[in-house]
Short mmCIF file of C-alpha atoms in Angstrom, two decimals:
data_model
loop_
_atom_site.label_atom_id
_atom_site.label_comp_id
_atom_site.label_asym_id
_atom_site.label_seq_id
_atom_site.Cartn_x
_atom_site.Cartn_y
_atom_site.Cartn_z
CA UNK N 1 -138.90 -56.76 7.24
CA UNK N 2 -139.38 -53.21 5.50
CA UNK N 3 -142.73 -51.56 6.41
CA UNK N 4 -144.70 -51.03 2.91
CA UNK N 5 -145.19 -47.58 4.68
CA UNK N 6 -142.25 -46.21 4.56
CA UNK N 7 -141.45 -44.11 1.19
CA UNK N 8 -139.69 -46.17 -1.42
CA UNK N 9 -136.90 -43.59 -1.33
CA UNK N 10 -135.86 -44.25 1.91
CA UNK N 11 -132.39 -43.79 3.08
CA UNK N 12 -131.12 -44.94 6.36
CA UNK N 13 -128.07 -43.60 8.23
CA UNK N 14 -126.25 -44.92 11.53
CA UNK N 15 -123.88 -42.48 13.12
CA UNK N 16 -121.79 -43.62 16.02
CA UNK N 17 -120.76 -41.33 17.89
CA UNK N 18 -123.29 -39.12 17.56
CA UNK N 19 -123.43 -37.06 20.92
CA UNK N 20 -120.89 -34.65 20.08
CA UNK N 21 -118.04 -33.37 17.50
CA UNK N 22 -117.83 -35.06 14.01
CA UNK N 23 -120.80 -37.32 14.55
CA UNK N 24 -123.29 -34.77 15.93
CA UNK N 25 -122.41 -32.10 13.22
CA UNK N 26 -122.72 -35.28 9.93
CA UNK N 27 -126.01 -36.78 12.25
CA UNK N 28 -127.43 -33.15 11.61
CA UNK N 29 -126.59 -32.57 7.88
CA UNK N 30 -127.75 -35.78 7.26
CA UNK N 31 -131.41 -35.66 9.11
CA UNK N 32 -131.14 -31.84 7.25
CA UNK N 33 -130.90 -33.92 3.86
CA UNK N 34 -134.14 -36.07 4.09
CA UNK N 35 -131.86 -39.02 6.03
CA UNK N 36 -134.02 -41.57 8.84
CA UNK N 37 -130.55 -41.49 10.96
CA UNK N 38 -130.18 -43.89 14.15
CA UNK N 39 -127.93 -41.37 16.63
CA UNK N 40 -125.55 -43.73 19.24
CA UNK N 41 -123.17 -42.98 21.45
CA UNK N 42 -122.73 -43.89 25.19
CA UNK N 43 -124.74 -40.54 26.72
CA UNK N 44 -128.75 -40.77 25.93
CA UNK N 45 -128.98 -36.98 26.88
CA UNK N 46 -126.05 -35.70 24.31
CA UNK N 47 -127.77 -38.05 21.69
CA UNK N 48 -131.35 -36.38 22.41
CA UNK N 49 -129.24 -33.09 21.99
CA UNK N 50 -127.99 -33.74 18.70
CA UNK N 51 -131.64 -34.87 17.62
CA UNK N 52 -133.23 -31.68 19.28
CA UNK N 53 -137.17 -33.38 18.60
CA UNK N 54 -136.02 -34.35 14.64
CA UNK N 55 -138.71 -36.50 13.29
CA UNK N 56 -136.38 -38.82 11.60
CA UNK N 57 -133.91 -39.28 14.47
CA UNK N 58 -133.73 -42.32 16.37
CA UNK N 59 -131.85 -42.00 19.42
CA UNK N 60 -129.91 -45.48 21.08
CA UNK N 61 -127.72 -45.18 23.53
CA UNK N 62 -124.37 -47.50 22.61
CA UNK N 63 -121.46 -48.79 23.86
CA UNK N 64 -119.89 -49.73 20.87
CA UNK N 65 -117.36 -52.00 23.11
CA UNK N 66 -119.60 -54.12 23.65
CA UNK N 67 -121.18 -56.83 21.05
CA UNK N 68 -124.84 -56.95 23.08
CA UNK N 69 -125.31 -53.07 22.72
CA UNK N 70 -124.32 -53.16 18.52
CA UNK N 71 -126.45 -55.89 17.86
CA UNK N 72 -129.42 -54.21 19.51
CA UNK N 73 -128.19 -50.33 17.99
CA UNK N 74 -129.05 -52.60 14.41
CA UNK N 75 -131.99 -54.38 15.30
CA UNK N 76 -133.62 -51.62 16.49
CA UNK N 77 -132.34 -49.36 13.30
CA UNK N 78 -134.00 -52.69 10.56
CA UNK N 79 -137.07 -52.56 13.45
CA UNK N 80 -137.93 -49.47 12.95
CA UNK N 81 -136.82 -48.41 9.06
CA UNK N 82 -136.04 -52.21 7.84
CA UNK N 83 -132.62 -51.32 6.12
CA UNK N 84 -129.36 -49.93 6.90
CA UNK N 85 -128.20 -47.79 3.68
CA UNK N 86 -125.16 -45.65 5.40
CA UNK N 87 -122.72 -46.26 8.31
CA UNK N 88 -121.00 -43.20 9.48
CA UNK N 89 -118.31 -45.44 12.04
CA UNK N 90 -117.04 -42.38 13.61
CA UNK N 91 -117.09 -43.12 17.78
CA UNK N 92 -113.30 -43.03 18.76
CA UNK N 93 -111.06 -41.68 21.80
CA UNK N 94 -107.26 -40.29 21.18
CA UNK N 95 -106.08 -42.40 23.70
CA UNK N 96 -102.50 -41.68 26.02
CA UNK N 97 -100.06 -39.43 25.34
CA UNK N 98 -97.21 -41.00 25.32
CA UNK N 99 -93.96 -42.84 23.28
CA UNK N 100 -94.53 -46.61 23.24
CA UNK N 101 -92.25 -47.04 26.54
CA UNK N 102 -94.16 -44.69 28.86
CA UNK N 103 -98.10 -45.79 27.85
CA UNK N 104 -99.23 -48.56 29.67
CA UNK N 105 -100.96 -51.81 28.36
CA UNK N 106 -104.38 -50.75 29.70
CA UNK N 107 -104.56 -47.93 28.22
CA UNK N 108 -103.82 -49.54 24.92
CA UNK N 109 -106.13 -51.63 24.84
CA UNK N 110 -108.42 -49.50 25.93
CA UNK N 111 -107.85 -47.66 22.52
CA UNK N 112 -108.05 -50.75 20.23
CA UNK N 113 -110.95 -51.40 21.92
CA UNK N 114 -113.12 -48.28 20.84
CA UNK N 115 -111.24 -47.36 17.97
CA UNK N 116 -110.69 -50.79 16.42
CA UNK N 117 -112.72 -53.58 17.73
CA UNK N 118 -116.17 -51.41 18.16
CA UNK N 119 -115.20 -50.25 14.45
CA UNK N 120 -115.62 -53.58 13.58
CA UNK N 121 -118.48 -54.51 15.59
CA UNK N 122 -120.29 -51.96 13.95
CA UNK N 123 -119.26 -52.81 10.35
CA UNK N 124 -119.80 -56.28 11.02
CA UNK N 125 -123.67 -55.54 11.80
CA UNK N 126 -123.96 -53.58 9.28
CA UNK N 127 -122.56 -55.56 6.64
CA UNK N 128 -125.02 -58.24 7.35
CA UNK N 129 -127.65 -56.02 7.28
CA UNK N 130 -126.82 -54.85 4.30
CA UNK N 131 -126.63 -58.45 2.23
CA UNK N 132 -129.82 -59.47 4.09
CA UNK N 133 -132.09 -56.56 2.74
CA UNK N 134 -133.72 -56.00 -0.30
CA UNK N 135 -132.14 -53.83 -2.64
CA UNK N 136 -129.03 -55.47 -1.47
CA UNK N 137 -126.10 -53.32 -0.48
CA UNK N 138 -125.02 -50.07 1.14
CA UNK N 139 -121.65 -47.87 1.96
CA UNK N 140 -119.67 -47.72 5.29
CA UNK N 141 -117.75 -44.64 5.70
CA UNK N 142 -115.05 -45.26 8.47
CA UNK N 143 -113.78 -41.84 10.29
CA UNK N 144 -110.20 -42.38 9.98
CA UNK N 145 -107.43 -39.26 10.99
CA UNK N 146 -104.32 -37.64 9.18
CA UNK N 147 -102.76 -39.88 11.76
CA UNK N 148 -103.39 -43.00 9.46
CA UNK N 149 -100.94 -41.08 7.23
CA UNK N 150 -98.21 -39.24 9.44
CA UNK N 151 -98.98 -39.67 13.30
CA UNK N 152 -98.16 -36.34 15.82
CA UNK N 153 -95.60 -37.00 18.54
CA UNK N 154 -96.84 -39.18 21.52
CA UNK N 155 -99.51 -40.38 20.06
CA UNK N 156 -98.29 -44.57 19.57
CA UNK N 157 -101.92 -45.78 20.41
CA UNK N 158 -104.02 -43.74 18.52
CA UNK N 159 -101.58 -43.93 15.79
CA UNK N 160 -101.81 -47.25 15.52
CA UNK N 161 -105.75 -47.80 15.71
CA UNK N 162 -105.77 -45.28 12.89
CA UNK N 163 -103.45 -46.97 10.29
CA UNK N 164 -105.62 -50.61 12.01
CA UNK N 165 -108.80 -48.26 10.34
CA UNK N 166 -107.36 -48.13 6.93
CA UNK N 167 -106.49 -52.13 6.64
CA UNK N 168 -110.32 -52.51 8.11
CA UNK N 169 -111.92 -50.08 5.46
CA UNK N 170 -109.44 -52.05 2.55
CA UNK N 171 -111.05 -55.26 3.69
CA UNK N 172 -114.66 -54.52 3.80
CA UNK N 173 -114.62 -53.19 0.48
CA UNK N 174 -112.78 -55.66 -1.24
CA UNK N 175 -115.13 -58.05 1.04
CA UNK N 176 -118.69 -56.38 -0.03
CA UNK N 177 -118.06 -56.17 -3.96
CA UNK N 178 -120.12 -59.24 -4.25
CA UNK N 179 -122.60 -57.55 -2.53
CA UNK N 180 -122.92 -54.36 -3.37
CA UNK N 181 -121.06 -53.02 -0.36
CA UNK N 182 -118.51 -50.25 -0.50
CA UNK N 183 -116.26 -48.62 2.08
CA UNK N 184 -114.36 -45.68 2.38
CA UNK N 185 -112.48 -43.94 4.75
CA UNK N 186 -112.22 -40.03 5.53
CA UNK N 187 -109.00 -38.96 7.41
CA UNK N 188 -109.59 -35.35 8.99
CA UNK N 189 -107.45 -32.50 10.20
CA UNK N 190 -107.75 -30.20 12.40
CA UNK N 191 -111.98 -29.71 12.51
CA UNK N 192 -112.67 -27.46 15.69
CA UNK N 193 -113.79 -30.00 18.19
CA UNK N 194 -113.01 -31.25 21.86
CA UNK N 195 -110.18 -33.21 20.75
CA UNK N 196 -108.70 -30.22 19.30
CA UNK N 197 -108.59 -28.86 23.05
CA UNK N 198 -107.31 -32.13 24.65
CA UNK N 199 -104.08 -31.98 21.78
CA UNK N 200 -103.55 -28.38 22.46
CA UNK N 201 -104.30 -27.58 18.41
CA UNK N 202 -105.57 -23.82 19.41
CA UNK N 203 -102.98 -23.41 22.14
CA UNK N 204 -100.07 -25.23 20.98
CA UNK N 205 -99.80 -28.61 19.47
CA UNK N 206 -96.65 -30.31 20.21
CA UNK N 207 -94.39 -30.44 16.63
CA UNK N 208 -91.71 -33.10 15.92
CA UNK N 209 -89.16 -31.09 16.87
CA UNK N 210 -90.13 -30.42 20.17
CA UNK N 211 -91.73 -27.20 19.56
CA UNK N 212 -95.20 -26.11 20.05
CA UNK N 213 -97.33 -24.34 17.45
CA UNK N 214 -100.86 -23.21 17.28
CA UNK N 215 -102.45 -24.94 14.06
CA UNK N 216 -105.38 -23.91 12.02
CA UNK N 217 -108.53 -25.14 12.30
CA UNK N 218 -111.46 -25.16 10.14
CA UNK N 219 -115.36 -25.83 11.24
CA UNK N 220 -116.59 -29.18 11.80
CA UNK N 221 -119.83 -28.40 9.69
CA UNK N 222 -117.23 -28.87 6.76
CA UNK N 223 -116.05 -31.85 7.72
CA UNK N 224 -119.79 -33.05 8.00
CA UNK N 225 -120.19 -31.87 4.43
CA UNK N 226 -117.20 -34.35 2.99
CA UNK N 227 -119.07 -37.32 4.83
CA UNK N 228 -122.03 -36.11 3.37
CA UNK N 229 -120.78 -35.85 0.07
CA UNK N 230 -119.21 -39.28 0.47
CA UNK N 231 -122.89 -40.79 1.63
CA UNK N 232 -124.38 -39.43 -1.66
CA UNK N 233 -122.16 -40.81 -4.03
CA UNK N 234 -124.13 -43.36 -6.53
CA UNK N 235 -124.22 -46.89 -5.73
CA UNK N 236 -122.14 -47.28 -9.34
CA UNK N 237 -119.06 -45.23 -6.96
CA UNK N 238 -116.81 -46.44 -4.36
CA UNK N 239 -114.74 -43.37 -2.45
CA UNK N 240 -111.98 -45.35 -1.10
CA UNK N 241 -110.22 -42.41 0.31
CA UNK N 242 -110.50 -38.45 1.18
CA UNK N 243 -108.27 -36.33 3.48
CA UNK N 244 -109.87 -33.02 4.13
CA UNK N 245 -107.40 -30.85 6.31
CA UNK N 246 -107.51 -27.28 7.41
CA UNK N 247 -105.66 -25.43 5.55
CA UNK N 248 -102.71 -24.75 6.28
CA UNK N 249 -101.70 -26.73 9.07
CA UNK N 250 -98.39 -28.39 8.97
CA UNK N 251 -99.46 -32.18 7.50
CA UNK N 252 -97.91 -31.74 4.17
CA UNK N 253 -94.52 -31.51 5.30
CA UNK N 254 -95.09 -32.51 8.90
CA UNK N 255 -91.39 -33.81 10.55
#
């Protein structure tokens, strides 16, 4: 139930993943542009970093692997605001290195776990949030990767839960017409976070052909700004798709 409090303008945001990277940097711009914005991830501290004492932050630790810890993330986002207007599903891990012979199966799953199943977890919570409040309806903004296009070498798992994100983010929007629910998915290159260091982007990524090549980057706060941009779009407007890529870097023309 909405508290007759609150300002009739309210907009509510979720971010998963919110303790570092992507999801700290959108969290941010989003609390910066008048946003209430639940902050999860899985470390409390990181997510009471990324909120450094913001009025409008609410911070709730979240394994998003596990169906207990979503279903409380929501209730205690509709508790305290009554809605959910936004979900940024962002939290993700790259996974093994590897060709499909040499990973093993628990690392797999492992991946589909995060990437995939708490993707839906968290679109599944919010989706019923968003037909159960009044105005109906909202937009889920799933934090796909270039991968879901053209995957880097020894990457099979996280490959794979990427191109799982785009059938997911198809579904839910054909899914929440009825209900004023749209979804769209954002596939990023090359923003300067961690993962950039654990794929060797600034040192040498590994190339098709065996090579290594440092890649540009560009700065995450630009990234944040697309997802922002995507947020803000008018109810009347569905962005089913964006790639936003340093420039530069080999995608176009990868292989």
């Amino acid at each position: 139930m909405t508290d007759s409090s609150l300002p009739a303008d309210l907009r509510v945001a979720v971010v998963t993943g919110a303790g570092s990277g992507i999801g700290r940097a959108v969290a941010r711009l989003m609390l910066a542009d008048g946003y209430k914005v639940a902050l999860a991830g899985r470390r409390e501290a990181q997510l009471l970093e990324t909120a450094d004492g913001h009025p409008d932050a609410l911070a709730v630790p979240c394994d998003v692997t596990v169906p207990d810890d979503v279903a409380r993330l929501f209730a205690e986002v509709r508790l305290r605001w009554g809605r959910v207007d936004v979900l940024f599903n962002n939290a993700g891990v790259f996974g093994p290195a590897g060709d499909v012979g040499e990973i093993g199966v628990d690392e797999w799953e492992a991946t589909l776990r995060v990437n995939v199943t708490g993707s839906m977890l968290c679109a599944a919570e919010a989706v019923r949030a968003m037909k159960d409040q009044q105005p109906q309806g909202g937009r889920i903004i799933n934090n796909g990767s270039i991968s879901a296009h053209s995957p880097r070498p020894r990457s099979v798992a996280y490959t794979v839960t990427k191109h799982a994100m785009t059938g997911l983010t198809k579904s839910i929007e054909l899914d929440g017409r009825a209900f004023g629910i749209t979804c769209g998915q954002i596939d990023i290159g090359n923003t300067r976070t961690e993962i950039m260091d654990t794929i060797g982007v600034g040192s040498g990524a590994l190339q098709a052909d065996g090579s290594r090549k440092v890649e540009p980057m560009f700065p995450v706060e630009d990234a944040a700004r697309a997802v922002l941009m995507m947020a803000n779009m008018p109810a009347t407007t569905s962005v089913g798709s964006l790639v936003v890529t340093a420039a530069g870097m080999p995608f176009v023309g990868r292989g």
